[in-house]
mmCIF file of C-alpha atoms in Angstrom:
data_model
loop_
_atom_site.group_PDB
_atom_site.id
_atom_site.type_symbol
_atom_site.label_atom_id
_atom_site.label_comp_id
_atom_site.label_asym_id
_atom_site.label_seq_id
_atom_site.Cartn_x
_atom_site.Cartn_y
_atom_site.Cartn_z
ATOM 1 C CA UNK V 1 68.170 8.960 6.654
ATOM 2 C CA UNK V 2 69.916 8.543 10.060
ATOM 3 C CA UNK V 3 68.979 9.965 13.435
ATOM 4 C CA UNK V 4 71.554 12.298 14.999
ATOM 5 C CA UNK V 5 72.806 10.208 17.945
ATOM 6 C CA UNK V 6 72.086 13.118 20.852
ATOM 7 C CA UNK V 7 67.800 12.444 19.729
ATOM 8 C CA UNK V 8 65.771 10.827 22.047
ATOM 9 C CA UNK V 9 63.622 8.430 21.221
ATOM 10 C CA UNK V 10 59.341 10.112 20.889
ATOM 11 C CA UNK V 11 58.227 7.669 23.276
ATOM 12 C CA UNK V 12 60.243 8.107 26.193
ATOM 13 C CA UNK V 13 59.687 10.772 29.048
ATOM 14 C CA UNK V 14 62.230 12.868 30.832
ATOM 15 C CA UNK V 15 62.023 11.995 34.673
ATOM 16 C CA UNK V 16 62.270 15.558 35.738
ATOM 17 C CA UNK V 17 59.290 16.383 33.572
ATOM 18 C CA UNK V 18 57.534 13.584 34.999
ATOM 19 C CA UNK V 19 57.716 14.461 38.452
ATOM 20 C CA UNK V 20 55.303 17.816 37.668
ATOM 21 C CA UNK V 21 53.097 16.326 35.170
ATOM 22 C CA UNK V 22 49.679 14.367 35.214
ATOM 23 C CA UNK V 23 47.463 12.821 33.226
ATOM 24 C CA UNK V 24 43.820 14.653 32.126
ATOM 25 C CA UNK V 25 41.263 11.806 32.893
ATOM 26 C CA UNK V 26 37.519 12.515 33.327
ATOM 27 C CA UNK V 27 34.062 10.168 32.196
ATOM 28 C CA UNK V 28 33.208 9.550 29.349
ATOM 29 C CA UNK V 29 30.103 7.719 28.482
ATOM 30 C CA UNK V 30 29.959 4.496 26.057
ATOM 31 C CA UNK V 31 26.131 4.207 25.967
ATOM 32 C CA UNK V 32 24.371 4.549 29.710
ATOM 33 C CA UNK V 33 28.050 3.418 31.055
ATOM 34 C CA UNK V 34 30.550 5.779 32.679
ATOM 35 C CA UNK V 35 33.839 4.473 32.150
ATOM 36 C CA UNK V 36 37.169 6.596 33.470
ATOM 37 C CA UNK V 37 39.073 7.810 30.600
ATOM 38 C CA UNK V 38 42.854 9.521 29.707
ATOM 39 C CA UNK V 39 42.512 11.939 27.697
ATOM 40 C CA UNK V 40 45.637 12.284 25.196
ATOM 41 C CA UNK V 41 45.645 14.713 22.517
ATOM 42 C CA UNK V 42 48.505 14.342 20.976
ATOM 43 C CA UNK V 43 47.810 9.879 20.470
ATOM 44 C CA UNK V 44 47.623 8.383 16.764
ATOM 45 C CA UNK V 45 45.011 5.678 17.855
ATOM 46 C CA UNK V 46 42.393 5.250 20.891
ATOM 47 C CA UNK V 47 42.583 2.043 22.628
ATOM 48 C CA UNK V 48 40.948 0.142 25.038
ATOM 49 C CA UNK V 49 41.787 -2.822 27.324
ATOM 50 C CA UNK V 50 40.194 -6.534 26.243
ATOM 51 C CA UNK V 51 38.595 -6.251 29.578
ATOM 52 C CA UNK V 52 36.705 -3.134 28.848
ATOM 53 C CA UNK V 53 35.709 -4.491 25.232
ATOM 54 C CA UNK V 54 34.318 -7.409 27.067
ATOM 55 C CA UNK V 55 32.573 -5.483 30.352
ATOM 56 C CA UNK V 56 30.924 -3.176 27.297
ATOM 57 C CA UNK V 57 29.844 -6.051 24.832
ATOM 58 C CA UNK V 58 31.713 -4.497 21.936
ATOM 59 C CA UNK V 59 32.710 -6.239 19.170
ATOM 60 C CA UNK V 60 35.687 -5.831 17.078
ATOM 61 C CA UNK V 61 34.382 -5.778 13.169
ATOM 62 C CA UNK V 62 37.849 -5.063 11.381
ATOM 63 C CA UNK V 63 41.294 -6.795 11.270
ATOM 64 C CA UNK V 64 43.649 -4.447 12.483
ATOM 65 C CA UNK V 65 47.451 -6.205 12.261
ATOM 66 C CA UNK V 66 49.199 -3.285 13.873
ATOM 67 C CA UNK V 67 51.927 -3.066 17.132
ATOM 68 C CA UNK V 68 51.485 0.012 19.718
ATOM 69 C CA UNK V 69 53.576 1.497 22.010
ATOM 70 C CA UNK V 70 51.420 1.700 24.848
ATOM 71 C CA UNK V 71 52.396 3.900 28.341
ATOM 72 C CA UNK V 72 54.315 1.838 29.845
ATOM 73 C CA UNK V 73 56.526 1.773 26.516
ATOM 74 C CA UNK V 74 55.412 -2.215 25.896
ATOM 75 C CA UNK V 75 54.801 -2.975 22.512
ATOM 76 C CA UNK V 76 51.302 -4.302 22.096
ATOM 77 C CA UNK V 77 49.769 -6.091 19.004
ATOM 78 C CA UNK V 78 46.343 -4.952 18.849
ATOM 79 C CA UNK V 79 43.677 -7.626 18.567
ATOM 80 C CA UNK V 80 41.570 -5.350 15.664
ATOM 81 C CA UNK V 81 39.251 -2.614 15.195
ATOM 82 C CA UNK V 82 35.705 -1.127 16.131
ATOM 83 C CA UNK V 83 34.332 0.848 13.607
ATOM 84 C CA UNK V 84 30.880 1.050 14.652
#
């Protein structure tokens, strides 16, 4: 199956429609901890910064070998997964 050449690709934004957008962000509370969140309804996986893992003591219990397309359209390999 081949993509018709005029498709964009999913992950990339239309700078007009970026101009008059923003992103929903409000607290959200991991234990007693507030942390700042972006809420994103339409994502396939939550993630979270190494830094934030670490600042909340978390620890990943699952291998996770998977790449992301984060926001800034990077590709990211993710380091694993918290189930618990």
């Amino acid at each position: 199956m081949r993509r018709p050449p005029n498709l964009k690709e999913a992950n990339l934004v239309d700078p007009q429609l970026e101009q008059c957008t923003t992103a929903a962000k409000c607290y959200v509370y991991i234990g007693d901890e507030p942390i700042v969140v972006i809420l994103d309804t339409g994502v396939t996986v939550s993630i979270i910064t190494k830094r934030l893992d670490n600042h909340l003591v978390l620890r990943i219990n699952k291998e996770l070998k998977m790449v992301v397309v984060i926001a800034t359209g990077a590709r990211e390999q993710t380091l694993g997964k918290i189930t618990k």
